[in-house]
Amino acid sequence: MTPVTVLGIESSCDETSAAVVRNGTLCSNIISSQLFHSEYGGVVPELASRAHLRAILPIIRKALDDAQVSIEDVDAVAATQGPGLIGSLLVGLNTGKGIAIARDIPFLPVHHIEAHLFSPYLHDPHPEPPFLGLVVSGGHTLLILVRNVGKYELLGTTIDDAAGEAFDKVAKMLDLGYPGGPVIDARAARGNPNAVTFARPLLDSKDYRFSFSGLKTSVLYHLRDRAENGVLRLNEDEVDDICASFQRAATDVLASKVLRAAKEYDIRDIAVAGGVSANSGLKHALHTGAERIGRKVFIPDIAYSTDNAAMIAMLASLQLQQGAQGGLQSPAFARIADSMFQ
Ligand code: KG4
Ligand code: ZN
């Protein structure tokens, strides 16, 4: 019998999440975010794993309750295998394996980035392969050609900072707190994107590599130049202008490369996922640019584009449809393995 009810678990970073997908339809998605990390200006791995350990069972229980299924109704369990923080991953992975062993049902280890690529499948309509997938988060910036489930071609990745990391670092320079993306986005809406011309590294390179470190440095130099005797005083309007100009530079590069790839590879559908996909400047640039060249952009709701278990359960469900058997021999891994790509 083909399994139809999948319990998904995600614990790769600072979100503990569980979700149920039944017959390809999402029934529940519970996410508990570890907000206390903001106090430290970034995620503290050891504290993250301990918090996952406390949260995981109640979160799974709630996901099952919300989906109105009991643990006996679950036909397969899936959990994020990597990339991510090893200690955090182990909590979700081993909880998932434990449930699968106890219930004698398949366990599917899921690649976090692969799950992000298919997160638009949580909505209808969704992109159809072959499609382009842009994954932009605090840890990743990847442009991938998705030929089908399990068949991926890496077109380009960042050679230094991730896109979200650049937002976080610029927010830190401006003393705007962590995470930086949402606050920069909000302030950019009030500022002038043409006030300062920041660097747009690799914008004109012929490939699909990205670089955000030079952009971040260009903001840093601008702030240094503005300081008098080492003291920087900016009024609120100036901060808004810097946010708007930085955001325009970052999203210009992302959107222009994605749209160029859509033309070069003759791809109609474009999926965008990861925390930075919530950025209003990026959304605007992609939607207007795509419309101009007859392409379609799919961006999941924010709850499904940041880390969540719904995308884990959804990808596992697609894999099961293709005959995946799963297996318990699946260690956690920290970094993206080249083996994901053809
Ligand atoms: O996918 P995500 O929640 O977590 C991982 O990194 O895995 O992404 C978080 C990142 C942070 O760097 C945050 O600053 C960024 O996404 N972010 C945004 C926005 N909302 C979140 N960046 C730009 N604009 C936003 N509206
Ligand atoms: Zn992620």
mmCIF file of C-alpha atoms and ligand atoms in Angstrom:
data_model
loop_
_atom_site.group_PDB
_atom_site.id
_atom_site.type_symbol
_atom_site.label_atom_id
_atom_site.label_comp_id
_atom_site.label_asym_id
_atom_site.label_seq_id
_atom_site.Cartn_x
_atom_site.Cartn_y
_atom_site.Cartn_z
ATOM 1 C CA MET A 1 0.000 0.000 0.000
ATOM 2 C CA THR A 2 1.323 3.485 -0.858
ATOM 3 C CA PRO A 3 1.707 5.577 2.295
ATOM 4 C CA VAL A 4 -0.595 8.578 2.233
ATOM 5 C CA THR A 5 -0.289 10.323 5.594
ATOM 6 C CA VAL A 6 3.162 11.819 6.149
ATOM 7 C CA LEU A 7 4.442 13.402 9.361
ATOM 8 C CA GLY A 8 7.225 15.910 8.631
ATOM 9 C CA ILE A 9 9.725 17.286 11.132
ATOM 10 C CA GLU A 10 12.091 20.266 10.721
ATOM 11 C CA SER A 11 14.738 21.284 13.260
ATOM 12 C CA SER A 12 17.752 22.413 11.212
ATOM 13 C CA CYS A 13 18.212 25.847 12.786
ATOM 14 C CA ASP A 14 16.097 27.848 15.218
ATOM 15 C CA GLU A 15 12.596 26.691 14.302
ATOM 16 C CA THR A 16 11.068 23.507 15.722
ATOM 17 C CA SER A 17 8.326 22.430 13.382
ATOM 18 C CA ALA A 18 6.050 19.467 12.644
ATOM 19 C CA ALA A 19 3.438 19.073 9.912
ATOM 20 C CA VAL A 20 1.068 16.527 8.436
ATOM 21 C CA VAL A 21 0.483 16.087 4.697
ATOM 22 C CA ARG A 22 -2.279 13.683 3.700
ATOM 23 C CA ASN A 23 -2.679 12.616 0.058
ATOM 24 C CA GLY A 24 -0.528 15.547 -1.031
ATOM 25 C CA THR A 25 -2.580 18.101 0.917
ATOM 26 C CA LEU A 26 -1.299 20.012 3.924
ATOM 27 C CA CYS A 27 -3.386 19.301 7.053
ATOM 28 C CA SER A 28 -1.319 21.024 9.741
ATOM 29 C CA ASN A 29 1.916 22.957 10.169
ATOM 30 C CA ILE A 30 3.109 23.939 13.635
ATOM 31 C CA ILE A 31 6.167 26.161 14.012
ATOM 32 C CA SER A 32 7.816 27.230 17.219
ATOM 33 C CA SER A 33 10.510 29.882 16.754
ATOM 34 C CA GLN A 34 13.327 30.269 19.255
ATOM 35 C CA LEU A 35 13.108 34.014 19.686
ATOM 36 C CA PHE A 36 15.631 34.164 22.524
ATOM 37 C CA HIS A 37 18.567 34.039 20.053
ATOM 38 C CA SER A 38 17.996 37.699 19.130
ATOM 39 C CA GLU A 39 19.483 38.574 22.516
ATOM 40 C CA TYR A 40 22.814 37.190 21.247
ATOM 41 C CA GLY A 41 22.665 38.722 17.740
ATOM 42 C CA GLY A 42 22.552 35.294 16.072
ATOM 43 C CA VAL A 43 21.701 31.639 16.629
ATOM 44 C CA VAL A 44 23.620 29.934 19.464
ATOM 45 C CA PRO A 45 23.874 26.263 18.362
ATOM 46 C CA GLU A 46 23.971 24.596 21.785
ATOM 47 C CA LEU A 47 21.002 26.604 23.066
ATOM 48 C CA ALA A 48 19.143 25.812 19.852
ATOM 49 C CA SER A 49 19.494 22.035 20.277
ATOM 50 C CA ARG A 50 18.341 22.176 23.882
ATOM 51 C CA ALA A 51 15.286 24.228 22.932
ATOM 52 C CA HIS A 52 14.454 21.742 20.127
ATOM 53 C CA LEU A 53 14.626 18.921 22.643
ATOM 54 C CA ARG A 54 12.098 20.638 24.892
ATOM 55 C CA ALA A 55 9.750 21.597 22.065
ATOM 56 C CA ILE A 56 9.774 18.638 19.693
ATOM 57 C CA LEU A 57 7.256 16.238 21.264
ATOM 58 C CA PRO A 58 4.581 18.834 22.124
ATOM 59 C CA ILE A 59 4.953 20.276 18.596
ATOM 60 C CA ILE A 60 4.491 16.850 16.977
ATOM 61 C CA ARG A 61 1.500 16.181 19.233
ATOM 62 C CA LYS A 62 -0.068 19.496 18.215
ATOM 63 C CA ALA A 63 0.581 18.857 14.502
ATOM 64 C CA LEU A 64 -1.188 15.490 14.773
ATOM 65 C CA ASP A 65 -4.072 16.971 16.792
ATOM 66 C CA ASP A 66 -4.559 19.856 14.354
ATOM 67 C CA ALA A 67 -4.615 17.413 11.436
ATOM 68 C CA GLN A 68 -7.037 15.247 13.418
ATOM 69 C CA VAL A 69 -4.910 12.158 12.968
ATOM 70 C CA SER A 70 -3.444 9.871 15.595
ATOM 71 C CA ILE A 71 0.095 8.556 15.497
ATOM 72 C CA GLU A 72 -1.369 5.196 14.338
ATOM 73 C CA ASP A 73 -2.711 6.896 11.192
ATOM 74 C CA VAL A 74 0.748 8.059 10.083
ATOM 75 C CA ASP A 75 2.112 6.008 7.154
ATOM 76 C CA ALA A 76 5.596 7.557 6.912
ATOM 77 C CA VAL A 77 7.796 9.978 8.850
ATOM 78 C CA ALA A 78 10.197 12.488 7.271
ATOM 79 C CA ALA A 79 12.733 14.753 8.954
ATOM 80 C CA THR A 80 15.371 17.223 7.790
ATOM 81 C CA GLN A 81 18.738 15.512 7.457
ATOM 82 C CA GLY A 82 20.757 18.626 6.554
ATOM 83 C CA PRO A 83 22.215 21.066 5.895
ATOM 84 C CA GLY A 84 21.964 22.766 9.261
ATOM 85 C CA LEU A 85 23.268 22.752 12.810
ATOM 86 C CA ILE A 86 24.229 19.172 13.643
ATOM 87 C CA GLY A 87 22.926 19.208 17.234
ATOM 88 C CA SER A 88 19.607 20.681 16.148
ATOM 89 C CA LEU A 89 19.238 18.316 13.196
ATOM 90 C CA LEU A 90 19.886 15.294 15.417
ATOM 91 C CA VAL A 91 16.906 16.134 17.614
ATOM 92 C CA GLY A 92 14.395 16.060 14.739
ATOM 93 C CA LEU A 93 16.108 13.257 12.852
ATOM 94 C CA ASN A 94 16.282 10.899 15.818
ATOM 95 C CA THR A 95 12.773 11.713 16.995
ATOM 96 C CA GLY A 96 11.521 10.908 13.492
ATOM 97 C CA LYS A 97 13.510 7.680 13.311
ATOM 98 C CA GLY A 98 12.250 6.693 16.762
ATOM 99 C CA ILE A 99 8.631 7.105 15.684
ATOM 100 C CA ALA A 100 9.281 5.187 12.451
ATOM 101 C CA ILE A 101 10.925 2.308 14.324
ATOM 102 C CA ALA A 102 8.205 2.172 16.983
ATOM 103 C CA ARG A 103 5.468 2.167 14.353
ATOM 104 C CA ASP A 104 7.381 0.057 11.795
ATOM 105 C CA ILE A 105 6.775 2.568 8.995
ATOM 106 C CA PRO A 106 9.211 4.128 6.473
ATOM 107 C CA PHE A 107 11.496 6.969 7.512
ATOM 108 C CA LEU A 108 12.526 9.515 4.866
ATOM 109 C CA PRO A 109 15.544 11.764 5.442
ATOM 110 C CA VAL A 110 14.896 15.065 3.643
ATOM 111 C CA HIS A 111 17.368 17.578 2.225
ATOM 112 C CA HIS A 112 16.450 21.009 3.578
ATOM 113 C CA ILE A 113 17.293 22.946 0.391
ATOM 114 C CA GLU A 114 15.427 20.454 -1.763
ATOM 115 C CA ALA A 115 12.382 20.918 0.472
ATOM 116 C CA HIS A 116 12.617 24.723 0.081
ATOM 117 C CA LEU A 117 12.587 24.245 -3.714
ATOM 118 C CA PHE A 118 9.276 22.394 -3.532
ATOM 119 C CA SER A 119 7.654 24.620 -0.889
ATOM 120 C CA PRO A 120 5.499 26.342 -3.577
ATOM 121 C CA TYR A 121 3.784 22.941 -3.960
ATOM 122 C CA LEU A 122 1.997 23.772 -0.710
ATOM 123 C CA HIS A 123 -0.135 26.134 -2.795
ATOM 124 C CA ASP A 124 -2.203 25.768 -5.916
ATOM 125 C CA PRO A 125 -1.189 26.599 -8.610
ATOM 126 C CA HIS A 126 2.472 25.688 -8.206
ATOM 127 C CA PRO A 127 5.416 25.664 -10.621
ATOM 128 C CA GLU A 128 5.788 22.753 -13.019
ATOM 129 C CA PRO A 129 9.207 21.201 -13.721
ATOM 130 C CA PRO A 130 11.447 22.172 -15.257
ATOM 131 C CA PHE A 131 11.452 25.309 -13.113
ATOM 132 C CA LEU A 132 14.066 27.645 -11.645
ATOM 133 C CA GLY A 133 14.437 27.674 -7.880
ATOM 134 C CA LEU A 134 16.012 30.572 -6.021
ATOM 135 C CA VAL A 135 16.702 29.756 -2.365
ATOM 136 C CA VAL A 136 17.619 32.881 -0.429
ATOM 137 C CA SER A 137 17.899 32.680 3.339
ATOM 138 C CA GLY A 138 20.210 33.641 6.173
ATOM 139 C CA GLY A 139 22.518 30.751 5.326
ATOM 140 C CA HIS A 140 21.968 30.075 1.624
ATOM 141 C CA THR A 141 21.840 31.724 -1.773
ATOM 142 C CA LEU A 142 21.389 29.199 -4.565
ATOM 143 C CA LEU A 143 19.967 29.299 -8.043
ATOM 144 C CA ILE A 144 18.948 25.817 -9.125
ATOM 145 C CA LEU A 145 17.407 24.372 -12.250
ATOM 146 C CA VAL A 146 14.853 21.795 -11.073
ATOM 147 C CA ARG A 147 14.326 19.208 -13.801
ATOM 148 C CA ASN A 148 12.184 17.012 -11.545
ATOM 149 C CA VAL A 149 12.032 15.691 -7.965
ATOM 150 C CA GLY A 150 15.594 14.504 -7.316
ATOM 151 C CA LYS A 151 17.063 15.998 -10.523
ATOM 152 C CA TYR A 152 18.819 19.297 -9.939
ATOM 153 C CA GLU A 153 21.404 21.402 -11.720
ATOM 154 C CA LEU A 154 23.190 24.038 -9.678
ATOM 155 C CA LEU A 155 23.435 27.204 -11.768
ATOM 156 C CA GLY A 156 25.107 29.340 -9.152
ATOM 157 C CA THR A 157 25.633 30.064 -5.508
ATOM 158 C CA THR A 158 27.162 32.833 -3.415
ATOM 159 C CA ILE A 159 30.928 33.007 -3.253
ATOM 160 C CA ASP A 160 30.828 34.709 0.155
ATOM 161 C CA ASP A 161 27.887 35.905 2.289
ATOM 162 C CA ALA A 162 24.330 34.655 1.873
ATOM 163 C CA ALA A 163 21.725 37.231 0.830
ATOM 164 C CA GLY A 164 19.978 37.173 4.230
ATOM 165 C CA GLU A 165 23.320 37.422 5.978
ATOM 166 C CA ALA A 166 23.979 40.698 4.121
ATOM 167 C CA PHE A 167 20.633 42.073 5.356
ATOM 168 C CA ASP A 168 21.505 40.964 8.895
ATOM 169 C CA LYS A 169 24.994 42.495 8.795
ATOM 170 C CA VAL A 170 23.849 45.818 7.359
ATOM 171 C CA ALA A 171 21.086 45.993 9.989
ATOM 172 C CA LYS A 172 23.739 45.413 12.639
ATOM 173 C CA MET A 173 25.863 48.282 11.263
ATOM 174 C CA LEU A 174 22.824 50.538 11.483
ATOM 175 C CA ASP A 175 21.929 49.241 14.938
ATOM 176 C CA LEU A 176 18.565 47.956 13.777
ATOM 177 C CA GLY A 177 18.628 44.607 15.597
ATOM 178 C CA TYR A 178 18.422 40.956 14.469
ATOM 179 C CA PRO A 179 17.186 39.534 12.152
ATOM 180 C CA GLY A 180 17.833 42.457 9.838
ATOM 181 C CA GLY A 181 15.722 41.565 6.799
ATOM 182 C CA PRO A 182 12.253 42.519 8.042
ATOM 183 C CA VAL A 183 13.342 45.842 9.571
ATOM 184 C CA ILE A 184 15.409 46.858 6.522
ATOM 185 C CA ASP A 185 12.441 45.954 4.327
ATOM 186 C CA ALA A 186 10.107 48.136 6.411
ATOM 187 C CA ARG A 187 12.487 51.093 6.503
ATOM 188 C CA ALA A 188 13.316 50.753 2.796
ATOM 189 C CA ALA A 189 9.628 51.323 2.046
ATOM 190 C CA ARG A 190 10.005 54.846 3.455
ATOM 191 C CA GLY A 191 13.382 55.631 1.883
ATOM 192 C CA ASN A 192 14.775 56.618 -1.506
ATOM 193 C CA PRO A 193 16.424 53.638 -3.283
ATOM 194 C CA ASN A 194 18.467 56.000 -5.459
ATOM 195 C CA ALA A 195 19.888 58.045 -2.558
ATOM 196 C CA VAL A 196 23.187 56.108 -2.416
ATOM 197 C CA THR A 197 24.744 54.005 -5.175
ATOM 198 C CA PHE A 198 26.102 50.868 -3.544
ATOM 199 C CA ALA A 199 28.214 48.206 -5.258
ATOM 200 C CA ARG A 200 26.388 45.452 -7.147
ATOM 201 C CA PRO A 201 29.073 42.738 -7.212
ATOM 202 C CA LEU A 202 28.943 40.234 -10.104
ATOM 203 C CA LEU A 203 25.859 41.918 -11.584
ATOM 204 C CA ASP A 204 27.371 41.800 -15.050
ATOM 205 C CA SER A 205 29.253 38.525 -14.746
ATOM 206 C CA LYS A 206 28.142 36.030 -17.352
ATOM 207 C CA ASP A 207 27.625 33.272 -14.786
ATOM 208 C CA TYR A 208 25.119 32.820 -11.955
ATOM 209 C CA ARG A 209 27.459 33.283 -9.026
ATOM 210 C CA PHE A 210 26.448 35.833 -6.388
ATOM 211 C CA SER A 211 28.500 37.939 -3.997
ATOM 212 C CA PHE A 212 27.144 40.048 -1.146
ATOM 213 C CA SER A 213 30.265 40.742 0.845
ATOM 214 C CA GLY A 214 31.325 43.647 -1.419
ATOM 215 C CA LEU A 215 27.889 45.221 -1.097
ATOM 216 C CA LYS A 216 28.075 44.975 2.671
ATOM 217 C CA THR A 217 31.547 46.567 2.615
ATOM 218 C CA SER A 218 30.293 49.313 0.351
ATOM 219 C CA VAL A 219 27.644 50.169 2.990
ATOM 220 C CA LEU A 220 30.321 50.065 5.682
ATOM 221 C CA TYR A 221 32.556 52.521 3.744
ATOM 222 C CA HIS A 222 29.616 54.826 3.173
ATOM 223 C CA LEU A 223 28.905 54.886 6.917
ATOM 224 C CA ARG A 224 32.588 55.526 7.662
ATOM 225 C CA ASP A 225 32.644 58.416 5.222
ATOM 226 C CA ARG A 226 29.574 59.894 6.881
ATOM 227 C CA ALA A 227 31.090 59.733 10.370
ATOM 228 C CA GLU A 228 32.630 62.857 11.852
ATOM 229 C CA ASN A 229 35.622 62.280 14.125
ATOM 230 C CA GLY A 230 34.623 58.619 14.251
ATOM 231 C CA VAL A 231 31.079 59.408 15.381
ATOM 232 C CA LEU A 232 28.216 58.501 13.080
ATOM 233 C CA ARG A 233 25.010 60.481 13.406
ATOM 234 C CA LEU A 234 22.204 59.637 11.032
ATOM 235 C CA ASN A 235 18.689 60.966 11.184
ATOM 236 C CA GLU A 236 15.741 58.623 10.579
ATOM 237 C CA ASP A 237 15.334 59.701 6.936
ATOM 238 C CA GLU A 238 18.987 58.975 6.201
ATOM 239 C CA VAL A 239 18.677 55.494 7.719
ATOM 240 C CA ASP A 240 15.590 54.879 5.563
ATOM 241 C CA ASP A 241 17.518 56.004 2.455
ATOM 242 C CA ILE A 242 20.479 53.729 3.227
ATOM 243 C CA CYS A 243 18.118 50.777 3.790
ATOM 244 C CA ALA A 244 16.261 51.485 0.540
ATOM 245 C CA SER A 245 19.502 51.896 -1.454
ATOM 246 C CA PHE A 246 21.053 48.741 0.007
ATOM 247 C CA GLN A 247 17.883 46.714 -0.591
ATOM 248 C CA ARG A 248 17.685 47.960 -4.186
ATOM 249 C CA ALA A 249 21.300 46.912 -4.829
ATOM 250 C CA ALA A 250 20.835 43.435 -3.296
ATOM 251 C CA THR A 251 17.542 42.716 -5.033
ATOM 252 C CA ASP A 252 18.714 44.142 -8.386
ATOM 253 C CA VAL A 253 21.433 41.506 -8.547
ATOM 254 C CA LEU A 254 19.165 38.644 -7.446
ATOM 255 C CA ALA A 255 16.298 39.508 -9.777
ATOM 256 C CA SER A 256 18.445 40.275 -12.801
ATOM 257 C CA LYS A 257 20.344 36.957 -12.597
ATOM 258 C CA VAL A 258 17.199 34.892 -12.064
ATOM 259 C CA LEU A 259 15.452 36.510 -15.027
ATOM 260 C CA ARG A 260 18.534 36.096 -17.212
ATOM 261 C CA ALA A 261 18.662 32.385 -16.322
ATOM 262 C CA ALA A 262 14.955 32.017 -17.174
ATOM 263 C CA LYS A 263 15.735 33.355 -20.640
ATOM 264 C CA GLU A 264 18.973 31.445 -21.172
ATOM 265 C CA TYR A 265 17.478 28.080 -20.133
ATOM 266 C CA ASP A 266 14.081 28.841 -21.611
ATOM 267 C CA ILE A 267 12.226 28.196 -18.345
ATOM 268 C CA ARG A 268 8.739 29.534 -17.676
ATOM 269 C CA ASP A 269 8.264 29.026 -13.942
ATOM 270 C CA ILE A 270 10.373 30.513 -11.163
ATOM 271 C CA ALA A 271 10.092 29.435 -7.517
ATOM 272 C CA VAL A 272 11.555 31.568 -4.733
ATOM 273 C CA ALA A 273 11.914 30.386 -1.132
ATOM 274 C CA GLY A 274 13.833 31.142 2.068
ATOM 275 C CA GLY A 275 13.402 34.110 4.419
ATOM 276 C CA VAL A 276 14.595 36.720 1.905
ATOM 277 C CA SER A 277 11.766 35.741 -0.476
ATOM 278 C CA ALA A 278 9.554 37.782 1.886
ATOM 279 C CA ASN A 279 11.390 40.932 0.789
ATOM 280 C CA SER A 280 9.010 43.356 -0.890
ATOM 281 C CA GLY A 281 11.722 44.824 -3.137
ATOM 282 C CA LEU A 282 12.711 41.376 -4.397
ATOM 283 C CA LYS A 283 9.090 40.366 -4.957
ATOM 284 C CA HIS A 284 8.399 43.537 -6.887
ATOM 285 C CA ALA A 285 11.536 43.237 -9.041
ATOM 286 C CA LEU A 286 10.830 39.591 -9.846
ATOM 287 C CA HIS A 287 7.120 39.966 -10.533
ATOM 288 C CA THR A 288 7.460 43.004 -12.782
ATOM 289 C CA GLY A 289 10.540 41.627 -14.562
ATOM 290 C CA ALA A 290 8.935 38.206 -15.084
ATOM 291 C CA GLU A 291 5.752 39.717 -16.439
ATOM 292 C CA ARG A 292 7.793 41.661 -18.974
ATOM 293 C CA ILE A 293 9.367 38.483 -20.375
ATOM 294 C CA GLY A 294 6.356 36.171 -20.001
ATOM 295 C CA ARG A 295 7.551 34.194 -16.976
ATOM 296 C CA LYS A 296 5.671 33.226 -13.789
ATOM 297 C CA VAL A 297 6.985 33.705 -10.265
ATOM 298 C CA PHE A 298 5.793 31.533 -7.362
ATOM 299 C CA ILE A 299 6.572 32.669 -3.831
ATOM 300 C CA PRO A 300 4.990 30.720 -0.969
ATOM 301 C CA ASP A 301 3.352 32.472 1.979
ATOM 302 C CA ILE A 302 5.914 33.542 4.560
ATOM 303 C CA ALA A 303 5.064 30.602 6.900
ATOM 304 C CA TYR A 304 6.116 28.195 4.132
ATOM 305 C CA SER A 305 9.059 30.144 2.736
ATOM 306 C CA THR A 306 10.942 30.384 6.024
ATOM 307 C CA ASP A 307 11.883 27.137 7.782
ATOM 308 C CA ASN A 308 8.880 24.870 8.289
ATOM 309 C CA ALA A 309 7.969 21.186 8.409
ATOM 310 C CA ALA A 310 5.165 21.483 5.846
ATOM 311 C CA MET A 311 7.753 21.610 3.049
ATOM 312 C CA ILE A 312 9.528 18.569 4.539
ATOM 313 C CA ALA A 313 6.312 16.521 4.612
ATOM 314 C CA MET A 314 5.377 17.754 1.115
ATOM 315 C CA LEU A 315 8.690 16.768 -0.486
ATOM 316 C CA ALA A 316 8.609 13.371 1.285
ATOM 317 C CA SER A 317 5.114 12.869 -0.044
ATOM 318 C CA LEU A 318 6.322 13.606 -3.619
ATOM 319 C CA GLN A 319 9.259 11.239 -3.128
ATOM 320 C CA LEU A 320 6.932 8.476 -1.892
ATOM 321 C CA GLN A 321 4.772 8.946 -4.978
ATOM 322 C CA GLN A 322 7.924 8.270 -6.996
ATOM 323 C CA GLY A 323 8.563 5.060 -5.105
ATOM 324 C CA ALA A 324 11.072 6.219 -2.470
ATOM 325 C CA GLN A 325 11.545 3.639 0.283
ATOM 326 C CA GLY A 326 13.462 5.753 2.809
ATOM 327 C CA GLY A 327 15.888 4.263 5.281
ATOM 328 C CA LEU A 328 17.271 4.617 8.750
ATOM 329 C CA GLN A 329 20.936 4.866 7.676
ATOM 330 C CA SER A 330 20.896 8.616 7.262
ATOM 331 C CA PRO A 331 23.287 10.718 9.329
ATOM 332 C CA ALA A 332 22.798 14.446 9.850
ATOM 333 C CA PHE A 333 25.025 16.669 7.705
ATOM 334 C CA ALA A 334 26.028 20.293 8.142
ATOM 335 C CA ARG A 335 26.806 21.405 4.593
ATOM 336 C CA ILE A 336 25.258 21.046 1.169
ATOM 337 C CA ALA A 337 26.703 17.976 -0.504
ATOM 338 C CA ASP A 338 27.584 18.180 -4.198
ATOM 339 C CA SER A 339 25.766 14.869 -4.592
ATOM 340 C CA MET A 340 22.462 16.772 -4.611
ATOM 341 C CA PHE A 341 23.333 18.041 -8.089
ATOM 342 C CA GLN A 342 23.790 16.258 -11.391
HETATM 343 O O1 KG4 B 1 14.754 31.032 5.807
HETATM 344 P P1 KG4 B 1 15.066 31.765 7.067
HETATM 345 O O2 KG4 B 1 13.929 32.065 8.003
HETATM 346 O O3 KG4 B 1 16.127 31.022 7.943
HETATM 347 C C1 KG4 B 1 17.327 30.521 7.475
HETATM 348 O O4 KG4 B 1 18.274 31.325 7.319
HETATM 349 O O5 KG4 B 1 17.390 29.297 7.249
HETATM 350 O O6 KG4 B 1 15.784 33.115 6.636
HETATM 351 C C2 KG4 B 1 16.173 34.067 7.578
HETATM 352 C C3 KG4 B 1 16.814 35.196 6.832
HETATM 353 C C4 KG4 B 1 17.429 36.239 7.747
HETATM 354 O O7 KG4 B 1 18.718 36.555 7.263
HETATM 355 C C5 KG4 B 1 16.478 37.426 7.612
HETATM 356 O O8 KG4 B 1 17.114 38.675 7.806
HETATM 357 C C6 KG4 B 1 15.988 37.263 6.198
HETATM 358 O O9 KG4 B 1 15.840 35.866 6.025
HETATM 359 N N1 KG4 B 1 14.704 37.928 5.974
HETATM 360 C C7 KG4 B 1 14.546 38.939 5.099
HETATM 361 C C8 KG4 B 1 13.191 39.359 5.219
HETATM 362 N N2 KG4 B 1 12.576 38.567 6.149
HETATM 363 C C9 KG4 B 1 13.524 37.680 6.589
HETATM 364 N N3 KG4 B 1 15.408 39.529 4.276
HETATM 365 C C10 KG4 B 1 14.953 40.555 3.530
HETATM 366 N N4 KG4 B 1 13.691 41.013 3.597
HETATM 367 C C11 KG4 B 1 12.774 40.455 4.414
HETATM 368 N N5 KG4 B 1 11.524 40.922 4.460
HETATM 369 ZN ZN ZN B 2 15.904 27.160 5.327
#
